[in-house]
Coordinates of C-alpha atoms in Angstrom, one line a residue:
X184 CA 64.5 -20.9 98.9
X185 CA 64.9 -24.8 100.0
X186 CA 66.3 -26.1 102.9
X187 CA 68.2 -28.9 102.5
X188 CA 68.5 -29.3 106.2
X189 CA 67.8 -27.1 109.0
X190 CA 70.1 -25.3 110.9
X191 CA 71.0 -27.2 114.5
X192 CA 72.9 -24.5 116.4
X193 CA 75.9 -26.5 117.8
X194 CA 79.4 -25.2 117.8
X195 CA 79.4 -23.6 114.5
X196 CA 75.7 -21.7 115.1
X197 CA 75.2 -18.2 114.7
X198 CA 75.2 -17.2 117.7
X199 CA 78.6 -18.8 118.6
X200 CA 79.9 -16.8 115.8
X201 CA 78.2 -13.6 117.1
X202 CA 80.1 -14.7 120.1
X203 CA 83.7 -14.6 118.4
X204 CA 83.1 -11.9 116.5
X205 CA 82.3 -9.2 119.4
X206 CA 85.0 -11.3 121.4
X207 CA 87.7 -10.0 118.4
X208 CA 86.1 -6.5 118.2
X209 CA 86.5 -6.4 122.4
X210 CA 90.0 -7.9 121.2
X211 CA 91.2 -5.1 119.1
X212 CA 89.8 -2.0 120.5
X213 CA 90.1 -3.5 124.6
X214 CA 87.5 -4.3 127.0
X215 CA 87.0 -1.6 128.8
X216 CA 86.6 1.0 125.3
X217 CA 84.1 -2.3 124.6
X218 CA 82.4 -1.9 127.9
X219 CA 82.4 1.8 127.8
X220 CA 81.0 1.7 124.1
X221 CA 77.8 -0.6 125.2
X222 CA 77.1 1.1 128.2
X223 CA 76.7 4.7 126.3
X224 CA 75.6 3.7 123.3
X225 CA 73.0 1.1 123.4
X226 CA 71.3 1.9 120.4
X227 CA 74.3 1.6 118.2
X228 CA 75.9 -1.3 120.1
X229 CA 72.0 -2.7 119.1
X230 CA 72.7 -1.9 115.3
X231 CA 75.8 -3.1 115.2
X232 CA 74.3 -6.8 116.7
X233 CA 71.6 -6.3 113.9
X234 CA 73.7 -5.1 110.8
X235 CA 76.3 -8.3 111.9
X236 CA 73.1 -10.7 111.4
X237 CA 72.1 -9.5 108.2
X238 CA 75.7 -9.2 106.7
X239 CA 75.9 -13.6 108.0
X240 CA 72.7 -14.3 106.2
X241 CA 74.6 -12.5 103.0
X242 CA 77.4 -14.7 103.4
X243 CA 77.6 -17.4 100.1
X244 CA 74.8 -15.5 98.2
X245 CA 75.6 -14.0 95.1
X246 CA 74.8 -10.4 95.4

């Protein structure tokens, strides 16, 4: 794969989009289920952050 240029972070970097993402999740189902959810289930709320990475580096391939 070529880069054509690398990746500066800045308002649209991933991790301001991992940001608005579990910002809209904590949206829909309310903070505190959010809070709740994180605190008793670290390793899912840990593949959840993981499975939402790989699904952005998916995004504009053709699969």
């Amino acid at each position: 794969m070529e880069h054509v240029q690398m990746s500066g972070g800045g308002p649209w970097g991933g991790m301001r989009i991992d940001e608005k993402f579990f910002m809209m999740l904590r949206d829909l189902i309310g903070q505190e289920v959010f809070k709740e959810f994180v605190k008793d289930n670290k390793m899912d709320y840990f593949d959840l952050q993981m499975e939402f990475e790989a699904q952005k580096r998916l995004v504009g391939r053709d699969i």
